[in-house]
Amino acid sequence: MGFFDSYFGSSTKYSKTEYPLSAEKIKELVSRYKVQSLDSTEELLVEEIVTARRRGDGKISLFQIYEVLTKLKNQNKISQVDRDGLMKVFGKTLK
């Protein structure tokens, strides 16, 4: 793992296969009960961004989720702990 991988994370481990994911399911997954490090503002922001990132057919890949979460992390809107926790939750769901 290189310097940039440790700072930005490695996106190569996330699948680009798209899966259907409803807005309701996203709301369920992006919950402070599932990712306890999230506060209510972060929770709503992540719900909005991930929902907006889906294609017109309601599909999204883990890679696309990782990209939007990393962008939020780099903008200091969520922490690395938040991003990693969310990726675990989404990873268990999108298999």
PDB file of N, CA and C in Angstrom:
ATOM      1  N   MET A   1       0.852  -1.171   0.000  1.00  0.00           N
ATOM      2  CA  MET A   1       0.000   0.000   0.000  1.00  0.00           C
ATOM      3  C   MET A   1       0.897   1.233   0.000  1.00  0.00           C
ATOM      4  N   GLY A   2       0.686   2.142  -0.917  1.00  0.00           N
ATOM      5  CA  GLY A   2       1.486   3.343  -1.026  1.00  0.00           C
ATOM      6  C   GLY A   2       0.974   4.452  -0.134  1.00  0.00           C
ATOM      7  N   PHE A   3       1.717   5.535  -0.152  1.00  0.00           N
ATOM      8  CA  PHE A   3       1.346   6.697   0.654  1.00  0.00           C
ATOM      9  C   PHE A   3      -0.051   7.198   0.305  1.00  0.00           C
ATOM     10  N   PHE A   4      -0.319   7.331  -0.979  1.00  0.00           N
ATOM     11  CA  PHE A   4      -1.617   7.864  -1.396  1.00  0.00           C
ATOM     12  C   PHE A   4      -2.754   6.909  -1.055  1.00  0.00           C
ATOM     13  N   ASP A   5      -2.491   5.594  -1.125  1.00  0.00           N
ATOM     14  CA  ASP A   5      -3.518   4.628  -0.739  1.00  0.00           C
ATOM     15  C   ASP A   5      -3.870   4.770   0.734  1.00  0.00           C
ATOM     16  N   SER A   6      -2.854   5.020   1.564  1.00  0.00           N
ATOM     17  CA  SER A   6      -3.136   5.140   2.993  1.00  0.00           C
ATOM     18  C   SER A   6      -3.895   6.430   3.300  1.00  0.00           C
ATOM     19  N   TYR A   7      -3.669   7.471   2.521  1.00  0.00           N
ATOM     20  CA  TYR A   7      -4.362   8.739   2.762  1.00  0.00           C
ATOM     21  C   TYR A   7      -5.739   8.769   2.105  1.00  0.00           C
ATOM     22  N   PHE A   8      -5.782   8.380   0.844  1.00  0.00           N
ATOM     23  CA  PHE A   8      -7.031   8.459   0.093  1.00  0.00           C
ATOM     24  C   PHE A   8      -7.813   7.159   0.113  1.00  0.00           C
ATOM     25  N   GLY A   9      -7.159   6.055   0.428  1.00  0.00           N
ATOM     26  CA  GLY A   9      -7.807   4.751   0.395  1.00  0.00           C
ATOM     27  C   GLY A   9      -7.628   4.116  -0.964  1.00  0.00           C
ATOM     28  N   SER A  10      -7.855   2.829  -1.028  1.00  0.00           N
ATOM     29  CA  SER A  10      -7.694   2.110  -2.287  1.00  0.00           C
ATOM     30  C   SER A  10      -9.059   1.730  -2.828  1.00  0.00           C
ATOM     31  N   SER A  11      -9.376   2.250  -3.997  1.00  0.00           N
ATOM     32  CA  SER A  11     -10.683   1.982  -4.590  1.00  0.00           C
ATOM     33  C   SER A  11     -10.696   0.692  -5.388  1.00  0.00           C
ATOM     34  N   THR A  12      -9.518   0.090  -5.626  1.00  0.00           N
ATOM     35  CA  THR A  12      -9.453  -1.091  -6.488  1.00  0.00           C
ATOM     36  C   THR A  12     -10.140  -2.303  -5.882  1.00  0.00           C
ATOM     37  N   LYS A  13     -10.365  -2.306  -4.586  1.00  0.00           N
ATOM     38  CA  LYS A  13     -10.989  -3.478  -3.973  1.00  0.00           C
ATOM     39  C   LYS A  13     -12.512  -3.452  -4.050  1.00  0.00           C
ATOM     40  N   TYR A  14     -13.083  -2.382  -4.602  1.00  0.00           N
ATOM     41  CA  TYR A  14     -14.532  -2.267  -4.672  1.00  0.00           C
ATOM     42  C   TYR A  14     -15.043  -2.554  -6.074  1.00  0.00           C
ATOM     43  N   SER A  15     -16.081  -3.343  -6.136  1.00  0.00           N
ATOM     44  CA  SER A  15     -16.666  -3.784  -7.400  1.00  0.00           C
ATOM     45  C   SER A  15     -17.331  -2.630  -8.148  1.00  0.00           C
ATOM     46  N   LYS A  16     -17.223  -2.694  -9.471  1.00  0.00           N
ATOM     47  CA  LYS A  16     -17.907  -1.718 -10.329  1.00  0.00           C
ATOM     48  C   LYS A  16     -19.243  -2.263 -10.834  1.00  0.00           C
ATOM     49  N   THR A  17     -19.593  -3.473 -10.386  1.00  0.00           N
ATOM     50  CA  THR A  17     -20.885  -4.054 -10.745  1.00  0.00           C
ATOM     51  C   THR A  17     -21.984  -3.272 -10.039  1.00  0.00           C
ATOM     52  N   GLU A  18     -22.971  -2.843 -10.805  1.00  0.00           N
ATOM     53  CA  GLU A  18     -24.055  -2.045 -10.234  1.00  0.00           C
ATOM     54  C   GLU A  18     -25.205  -2.931  -9.764  1.00  0.00           C
ATOM     55  N   TYR A  19     -25.760  -2.557  -8.622  1.00  0.00           N
ATOM     56  CA  TYR A  19     -26.882  -3.275  -8.021  1.00  0.00           C
ATOM     57  C   TYR A  19     -28.009  -2.288  -7.758  1.00  0.00           C
ATOM     58  N   PRO A  20     -29.259  -2.760  -7.823  1.00  0.00           N
ATOM     59  CA  PRO A  20     -30.373  -1.869  -7.470  1.00  0.00           C
ATOM     60  C   PRO A  20     -30.341  -1.563  -5.970  1.00  0.00           C
ATOM     61  N   LEU A  21     -30.562  -0.308  -5.645  1.00  0.00           N
ATOM     62  CA  LEU A  21     -30.566   0.107  -4.244  1.00  0.00           C
ATOM     63  C   LEU A  21     -31.566   1.256  -4.100  1.00  0.00           C
ATOM     64  N   SER A  22     -32.655   0.976  -3.414  1.00  0.00           N
ATOM     65  CA  SER A  22     -33.718   1.979  -3.276  1.00  0.00           C
ATOM     66  C   SER A  22     -33.308   3.073  -2.289  1.00  0.00           C
ATOM     67  N   ALA A  23     -33.967   4.208  -2.399  1.00  0.00           N
ATOM     68  CA  ALA A  23     -33.725   5.314  -1.469  1.00  0.00           C
ATOM     69  C   ALA A  23     -34.053   4.889  -0.038  1.00  0.00           C
ATOM     70  N   GLU A  24     -35.079   4.065   0.118  1.00  0.00           N
ATOM     71  CA  GLU A  24     -35.455   3.580   1.452  1.00  0.00           C
ATOM     72  C   GLU A  24     -34.356   2.701   2.043  1.00  0.00           C
ATOM     73  N   LYS A  25     -33.764   1.841   1.207  1.00  0.00           N
ATOM     74  CA  LYS A  25     -32.691   0.958   1.671  1.00  0.00           C
ATOM     75  C   LYS A  25     -31.451   1.772   2.029  1.00  0.00           C
ATOM     76  N   ILE A  26     -31.157   2.798   1.238  1.00  0.00           N
ATOM     77  CA  ILE A  26     -30.018   3.670   1.549  1.00  0.00           C
ATOM     78  C   ILE A  26     -30.232   4.324   2.907  1.00  0.00           C
ATOM     79  N   LYS A  27     -31.431   4.816   3.137  1.00  0.00           N
ATOM     80  CA  LYS A  27     -31.744   5.457   4.427  1.00  0.00           C
ATOM     81  C   LYS A  27     -31.561   4.474   5.583  1.00  0.00           C
ATOM     82  N   GLU A  28     -31.975   3.245   5.365  1.00  0.00           N
ATOM     83  CA  GLU A  28     -31.822   2.207   6.393  1.00  0.00           C
ATOM     84  C   GLU A  28     -30.343   1.919   6.662  1.00  0.00           C
ATOM     85  N   LEU A  29     -29.544   1.841   5.600  1.00  0.00           N
ATOM     86  CA  LEU A  29     -28.125   1.506   5.741  1.00  0.00           C
ATOM     87  C   LEU A  29     -27.310   2.648   6.340  1.00  0.00           C
ATOM     88  N   VAL A  30     -27.653   3.879   5.964  1.00  0.00           N
ATOM     89  CA  VAL A  30     -26.924   5.055   6.447  1.00  0.00           C
ATOM     90  C   VAL A  30     -27.601   5.530   7.726  1.00  0.00           C
ATOM     91  N   SER A  31     -27.503   4.730   8.727  1.00  0.00           N
ATOM     92  CA  SER A  31     -28.165   5.009   9.990  1.00  0.00           C
ATOM     93  C   SER A  31     -27.132   5.093  11.097  1.00  0.00           C
ATOM     94  N   ARG A  32     -27.365   5.991  12.027  1.00  0.00           N
ATOM     95  CA  ARG A  32     -26.456   6.091  13.177  1.00  0.00           C
ATOM     96  C   ARG A  32     -26.470   4.815  14.003  1.00  0.00           C
ATOM     97  N   TYR A  33     -27.493   4.009  13.829  1.00  0.00           N
ATOM     98  CA  TYR A  33     -27.541   2.738  14.552  1.00  0.00           C
ATOM     99  C   TYR A  33     -26.593   1.727  13.921  1.00  0.00           C
ATOM    100  N   LYS A  34     -26.341   1.866  12.621  1.00  0.00           N
ATOM    101  CA  LYS A  34     -25.413   0.962  11.931  1.00  0.00           C
ATOM    102  C   LYS A  34     -24.001   1.522  11.923  1.00  0.00           C
ATOM    103  N   VAL A  35     -23.864   2.839  11.804  1.00  0.00           N
ATOM    104  CA  VAL A  35     -22.557   3.507  11.822  1.00  0.00           C
ATOM    105  C   VAL A  35     -22.632   4.554  12.929  1.00  0.00           C
ATOM    106  N   GLN A  36     -22.186   4.158  14.101  1.00  0.00           N
ATOM    107  CA  GLN A  36     -22.409   4.974  15.293  1.00  0.00           C
ATOM    108  C   GLN A  36     -21.598   6.259  15.323  1.00  0.00           C
ATOM    109  N   SER A  37     -20.580   6.366  14.465  1.00  0.00           N
ATOM    110  CA  SER A  37     -19.772   7.587  14.444  1.00  0.00           C
ATOM    111  C   SER A  37     -20.457   8.730  13.696  1.00  0.00           C
ATOM    112  N   LEU A  38     -21.533   8.438  12.958  1.00  0.00           N
ATOM    113  CA  LEU A  38     -22.251   9.475  12.207  1.00  0.00           C
ATOM    114  C   LEU A  38     -23.136  10.307  13.129  1.00  0.00           C
ATOM    115  N   ASP A  39     -23.165  11.616  12.874  1.00  0.00           N
ATOM    116  CA  ASP A  39     -24.173  12.426  13.557  1.00  0.00           C
ATOM    117  C   ASP A  39     -25.342  12.630  12.593  1.00  0.00           C
ATOM    118  N   SER A  40     -26.392  13.266  13.043  1.00  0.00           N
ATOM    119  CA  SER A  40     -27.604  13.374  12.226  1.00  0.00           C
ATOM    120  C   SER A  40     -27.374  14.175  10.943  1.00  0.00           C
ATOM    121  N   THR A  41     -26.547  15.201  10.997  1.00  0.00           N
ATOM    122  CA  THR A  41     -26.247  16.004   9.804  1.00  0.00           C
ATOM    123  C   THR A  41     -25.492  15.174   8.776  1.00  0.00           C
ATOM    124  N   GLU A  42     -24.491  14.431   9.233  1.00  0.00           N
ATOM    125  CA  GLU A  42     -23.715  13.579   8.326  1.00  0.00           C
ATOM    126  C   GLU A  42     -24.592  12.488   7.729  1.00  0.00           C
ATOM    127  N   GLU A  43     -25.455  11.938   8.541  1.00  0.00           N
ATOM    128  CA  GLU A  43     -26.357  10.885   8.083  1.00  0.00           C
ATOM    129  C   GLU A  43     -27.224  11.382   6.920  1.00  0.00           C
ATOM    130  N   LEU A  44     -27.835  12.537   7.077  1.00  0.00           N
ATOM    131  CA  LEU A  44     -28.684  13.102   6.019  1.00  0.00           C
ATOM    132  C   LEU A  44     -27.880  13.443   4.773  1.00  0.00           C
ATOM    133  N   LEU A  45     -26.682  13.986   4.951  1.00  0.00           N
ATOM    134  CA  LEU A  45     -25.829  14.337   3.816  1.00  0.00           C
ATOM    135  C   LEU A  45     -25.458  13.098   3.012  1.00  0.00           C
ATOM    136  N   VAL A  46     -25.031  12.046   3.694  1.00  0.00           N
ATOM    137  CA  VAL A  46     -24.648  10.811   3.007  1.00  0.00           C
ATOM    138  C   VAL A  46     -25.855  10.206   2.295  1.00  0.00           C
ATOM    139  N   GLU A  47     -27.003  10.187   2.941  1.00  0.00           N
ATOM    140  CA  GLU A  47     -28.224   9.673   2.294  1.00  0.00           C
ATOM    141  C   GLU A  47     -28.490  10.413   0.988  1.00  0.00           C
ATOM    142  N   GLU A  48     -28.433  11.742   1.034  1.00  0.00           N
ATOM    143  CA  GLU A  48     -28.698  12.562  -0.153  1.00  0.00           C
ATOM    144  C   GLU A  48     -27.693  12.286  -1.266  1.00  0.00           C
ATOM    145  N   ILE A  49     -26.420  12.271  -0.923  1.00  0.00           N
ATOM    146  CA  ILE A  49     -25.358  12.128  -1.927  1.00  0.00           C
ATOM    147  C   ILE A  49     -25.389  10.746  -2.563  1.00  0.00           C
ATOM    148  N   VAL A  50     -25.527   9.704  -1.764  1.00  0.00           N
ATOM    149  CA  VAL A  50     -25.556   8.345  -2.316  1.00  0.00           C
ATOM    150  C   VAL A  50     -26.817   8.151  -3.157  1.00  0.00           C
ATOM    151  N   THR A  51     -27.944   8.643  -2.695  1.00  0.00           N
ATOM    152  CA  THR A  51     -29.187   8.531  -3.464  1.00  0.00           C
ATOM    153  C   THR A  51     -29.061   9.268  -4.796  1.00  0.00           C
ATOM    154  N   ALA A  52     -28.474  10.450  -4.780  1.00  0.00           N
ATOM    155  CA  ALA A  52     -28.309  11.236  -6.008  1.00  0.00           C
ATOM    156  C   ALA A  52     -27.328  10.580  -6.978  1.00  0.00           C
ATOM    157  N   ARG A  53     -26.365   9.823  -6.467  1.00  0.00           N
ATOM    158  CA  ARG A  53     -25.326   9.210  -7.309  1.00  0.00           C
ATOM    159  C   ARG A  53     -25.853   8.024  -8.111  1.00  0.00           C
ATOM    160  N   ARG A  54     -26.960   7.432  -7.666  1.00  0.00           N
ATOM    161  CA  ARG A  54     -27.515   6.287  -8.397  1.00  0.00           C
ATOM    162  C   ARG A  54     -27.871   6.695  -9.816  1.00  0.00           C
ATOM    163  N   ARG A  55     -27.850   5.726 -10.689  1.00  0.00           N
ATOM    164  CA  ARG A  55     -28.252   5.982 -12.075  1.00  0.00           C
ATOM    165  C   ARG A  55     -29.773   6.085 -12.145  1.00  0.00           C
ATOM    166  N   GLY A  56     -30.283   6.433 -13.306  1.00  0.00           N
ATOM    167  CA  GLY A  56     -31.725   6.575 -13.490  1.00  0.00           C
ATOM    168  C   GLY A  56     -32.499   5.312 -13.182  1.00  0.00           C
ATOM    169  N   ASP A  57     -31.822   4.156 -13.313  1.00  0.00           N
ATOM    170  CA  ASP A  57     -32.487   2.883 -13.031  1.00  0.00           C
ATOM    171  C   ASP A  57     -32.375   2.481 -11.561  1.00  0.00           C
ATOM    172  N   GLY A  58     -31.815   3.365 -10.726  1.00  0.00           N
ATOM    173  CA  GLY A  58     -31.710   3.090  -9.295  1.00  0.00           C
ATOM    174  C   GLY A  58     -30.566   2.176  -8.915  1.00  0.00           C
ATOM    175  N   LYS A  59     -29.590   2.020  -9.831  1.00  0.00           N
ATOM    176  CA  LYS A  59     -28.460   1.128  -9.549  1.00  0.00           C
ATOM    177  C   LYS A  59     -27.215   1.925  -9.183  1.00  0.00           C
ATOM    178  N   ILE A  60     -26.378   1.295  -8.355  1.00  0.00           N
ATOM    179  CA  ILE A  60     -25.121   1.904  -7.925  1.00  0.00           C
ATOM    180  C   ILE A  60     -24.144   0.784  -7.578  1.00  0.00           C
ATOM    181  N   SER A  61     -22.859   1.066  -7.719  1.00  0.00           N
ATOM    182  CA  SER A  61     -21.830   0.078  -7.388  1.00  0.00           C
ATOM    183  C   SER A  61     -21.106   0.490  -6.106  1.00  0.00           C
ATOM    184  N   LEU A  62     -20.407  -0.464  -5.513  1.00  0.00           N
ATOM    185  CA  LEU A  62     -19.592  -0.155  -4.337  1.00  0.00           C
ATOM    186  C   LEU A  62     -18.517   0.866  -4.689  1.00  0.00           C
ATOM    187  N   PHE A  63     -17.963   0.748  -5.891  1.00  0.00           N
ATOM    188  CA  PHE A  63     -16.944   1.692  -6.341  1.00  0.00           C
ATOM    189  C   PHE A  63     -17.504   3.118  -6.369  1.00  0.00           C
ATOM    190  N   GLN A  64     -18.709   3.283  -6.892  1.00  0.00           N
ATOM    191  CA  GLN A  64     -19.333   4.609  -6.955  1.00  0.00           C
ATOM    192  C   GLN A  64     -19.621   5.153  -5.553  1.00  0.00           C
ATOM    193  N   ILE A  65     -20.060   4.284  -4.660  1.00  0.00           N
ATOM    194  CA  ILE A  65     -20.308   4.699  -3.275  1.00  0.00           C
ATOM    195  C   ILE A  65     -18.997   5.134  -2.631  1.00  0.00           C
ATOM    196  N   TYR A  66     -17.947   4.345  -2.850  1.00  0.00           N
ATOM    197  CA  TYR A  66     -16.630   4.680  -2.304  1.00  0.00           C
ATOM    198  C   TYR A  66     -16.170   6.051  -2.805  1.00  0.00           C
ATOM    199  N   GLU A  67     -16.372   6.302  -4.093  1.00  0.00           N
ATOM    200  CA  GLU A  67     -15.961   7.594  -4.668  1.00  0.00           C
ATOM    201  C   GLU A  67     -16.665   8.765  -3.985  1.00  0.00           C
ATOM    202  N   VAL A  68     -17.980   8.679  -3.813  1.00  0.00           N
ATOM    203  CA  VAL A  68     -18.703   9.808  -3.215  1.00  0.00           C
ATOM    204  C   VAL A  68     -18.367   9.961  -1.732  1.00  0.00           C
ATOM    205  N   LEU A  69     -18.173   8.850  -1.037  1.00  0.00           N
ATOM    206  CA  LEU A  69     -17.814   8.936   0.380  1.00  0.00           C
ATOM    207  C   LEU A  69     -16.408   9.498   0.557  1.00  0.00           C
ATOM    208  N   THR A  70     -15.496   9.127  -0.333  1.00  0.00           N
ATOM    209  CA  THR A  70     -14.132   9.657  -0.272  1.00  0.00           C
ATOM    210  C   THR A  70     -14.135  11.154  -0.553  1.00  0.00           C
ATOM    211  N   LYS A  71     -14.966  11.586  -1.486  1.00  0.00           N
ATOM    212  CA  LYS A  71     -15.078  13.019  -1.772  1.00  0.00           C
ATOM    213  C   LYS A  71     -15.570  13.762  -0.528  1.00  0.00           C
ATOM    214  N   LEU A  72     -16.573  13.214   0.148  1.00  0.00           N
ATOM    215  CA  LEU A  72     -17.065  13.835   1.382  1.00  0.00           C
ATOM    216  C   LEU A  72     -15.988  13.854   2.461  1.00  0.00           C
ATOM    217  N   LYS A  73     -15.223  12.778   2.551  1.00  0.00           N
ATOM    218  CA  LYS A  73     -14.140  12.713   3.535  1.00  0.00           C
ATOM    219  C   LYS A  73     -13.082  13.766   3.232  1.00  0.00           C
ATOM    220  N   ASN A  74     -12.707  13.887   1.966  1.00  0.00           N
ATOM    221  CA  ASN A  74     -11.684  14.857   1.578  1.00  0.00           C
ATOM    222  C   ASN A  74     -12.151  16.298   1.756  1.00  0.00           C
ATOM    223  N   GLN A  75     -13.464  16.510   1.757  1.00  0.00           N
ATOM    224  CA  GLN A  75     -14.041  17.837   2.018  1.00  0.00           C
ATOM    225  C   GLN A  75     -14.298  18.047   3.514  1.00  0.00           C
ATOM    226  N   ASN A  76     -13.860  17.083   4.329  1.00  0.00           N
ATOM    227  CA  ASN A  76     -14.035  17.120   5.788  1.00  0.00           C
ATOM    228  C   ASN A  76     -15.497  17.184   6.212  1.00  0.00           C
ATOM    229  N   LYS A  77     -16.364  16.564   5.418  1.00  0.00           N
ATOM    230  CA  LYS A  77     -17.786  16.514   5.771  1.00  0.00           C
ATOM    231  C   LYS A  77     -18.126  15.239   6.534  1.00  0.00           C
ATOM    232  N   ILE A  78     -17.314  14.196   6.349  1.00  0.00           N
ATOM    233  CA  ILE A  78     -17.390  12.979   7.162  1.00  0.00           C
ATOM    234  C   ILE A  78     -15.955  12.580   7.489  1.00  0.00           C
ATOM    235  N   SER A  79     -15.788  11.748   8.492  1.00  0.00           N
ATOM    236  CA  SER A  79     -14.446  11.300   8.874  1.00  0.00           C
ATOM    237  C   SER A  79     -14.084  10.011   8.139  1.00  0.00           C
ATOM    238  N   GLN A  80     -12.824   9.642   8.233  1.00  0.00           N
ATOM    239  CA  GLN A  80     -12.391   8.375   7.645  1.00  0.00           C
ATOM    240  C   GLN A  80     -13.083   7.209   8.347  1.00  0.00           C
ATOM    241  N   VAL A  81     -13.284   7.336   9.639  1.00  0.00           N
ATOM    242  CA  VAL A  81     -13.993   6.297  10.398  1.00  0.00           C
ATOM    243  C   VAL A  81     -15.419   6.141   9.861  1.00  0.00           C
ATOM    244  N   ASP A  82     -16.067   7.271   9.575  1.00  0.00           N
ATOM    245  CA  ASP A  82     -17.414   7.234   8.990  1.00  0.00           C
ATOM    246  C   ASP A  82     -17.382   6.516   7.647  1.00  0.00           C
ATOM    247  N   ARG A  83     -16.455   6.924   6.776  1.00  0.00           N
ATOM    248  CA  ARG A  83     -16.381   6.330   5.439  1.00  0.00           C
ATOM    249  C   ARG A  83     -16.141   4.829   5.526  1.00  0.00           C
ATOM    250  N   ASP A  84     -15.191   4.431   6.355  1.00  0.00           N
ATOM    251  CA  ASP A  84     -14.874   3.006   6.469  1.00  0.00           C
ATOM    252  C   ASP A  84     -16.055   2.218   7.025  1.00  0.00           C
ATOM    253  N   GLY A  85     -16.740   2.772   8.012  1.00  0.00           N
ATOM    254  CA  GLY A  85     -17.915   2.104   8.571  1.00  0.00           C
ATOM    255  C   GLY A  85     -19.034   1.976   7.560  1.00  0.00           C
ATOM    256  N   LEU A  86     -19.267   3.041   6.802  1.00  0.00           N
ATOM    257  CA  LEU A  86     -20.300   3.002   5.765  1.00  0.00           C
ATOM    258  C   LEU A  86     -19.954   1.996   4.677  1.00  0.00           C
ATOM    259  N   MET A  87     -18.689   1.919   4.288  1.00  0.00           N
ATOM    260  CA  MET A  87     -18.292   0.964   3.250  1.00  0.00           C
ATOM    261  C   MET A  87     -18.505  -0.471   3.725  1.00  0.00           C
ATOM    262  N   LYS A  88     -18.281  -0.735   5.002  1.00  0.00           N
ATOM    263  CA  LYS A  88     -18.544  -2.079   5.533  1.00  0.00           C
ATOM    264  C   LYS A  88     -20.032  -2.405   5.442  1.00  0.00           C
ATOM    265  N   VAL A  89     -20.865  -1.444   5.806  1.00  0.00           N
ATOM    266  CA  VAL A  89     -22.317  -1.655   5.763  1.00  0.00           C
ATOM    267  C   VAL A  89     -22.779  -1.878   4.325  1.00  0.00           C
ATOM    268  N   PHE A  90     -22.360  -1.008   3.406  1.00  0.00           N
ATOM    269  CA  PHE A  90     -22.750  -1.168   2.002  1.00  0.00           C
ATOM    270  C   PHE A  90     -22.158  -2.448   1.415  1.00  0.00           C
ATOM    271  N   GLY A  91     -20.932  -2.784   1.806  1.00  0.00           N
ATOM    272  CA  GLY A  91     -20.282  -3.994   1.294  1.00  0.00           C
ATOM    273  C   GLY A  91     -21.020  -5.267   1.673  1.00  0.00           C
ATOM    274  N   LYS A  92     -21.599  -5.299   2.864  1.00  0.00           N
ATOM    275  CA  LYS A  92     -22.369  -6.472   3.292  1.00  0.00           C
ATOM    276  C   LYS A  92     -23.680  -6.587   2.526  1.00  0.00           C
ATOM    277  N   THR A  93     -24.205  -5.455   2.078  1.00  0.00           N
ATOM    278  CA  THR A  93     -25.497  -5.431   1.391  1.00  0.00           C
ATOM    279  C   THR A  93     -25.365  -5.685  -0.103  1.00  0.00           C
ATOM    280  N   LEU A  94     -24.366  -5.083  -0.727  1.00  0.00           N
ATOM    281  CA  LEU A  94     -24.197  -5.188  -2.185  1.00  0.00           C
ATOM    282  C   LEU A  94     -23.188  -6.278  -2.518  1.00  0.00           C
ATOM    283  N   LYS A  95     -23.653  -7.502  -2.538  1.00  0.00           N
ATOM    284  CA  LYS A  95     -22.779  -8.641  -2.880  1.00  0.00           C
ATOM    285  C   LYS A  95     -23.335  -9.338  -4.083  1.00  0.00           C
TER     286      LYS A  95
END
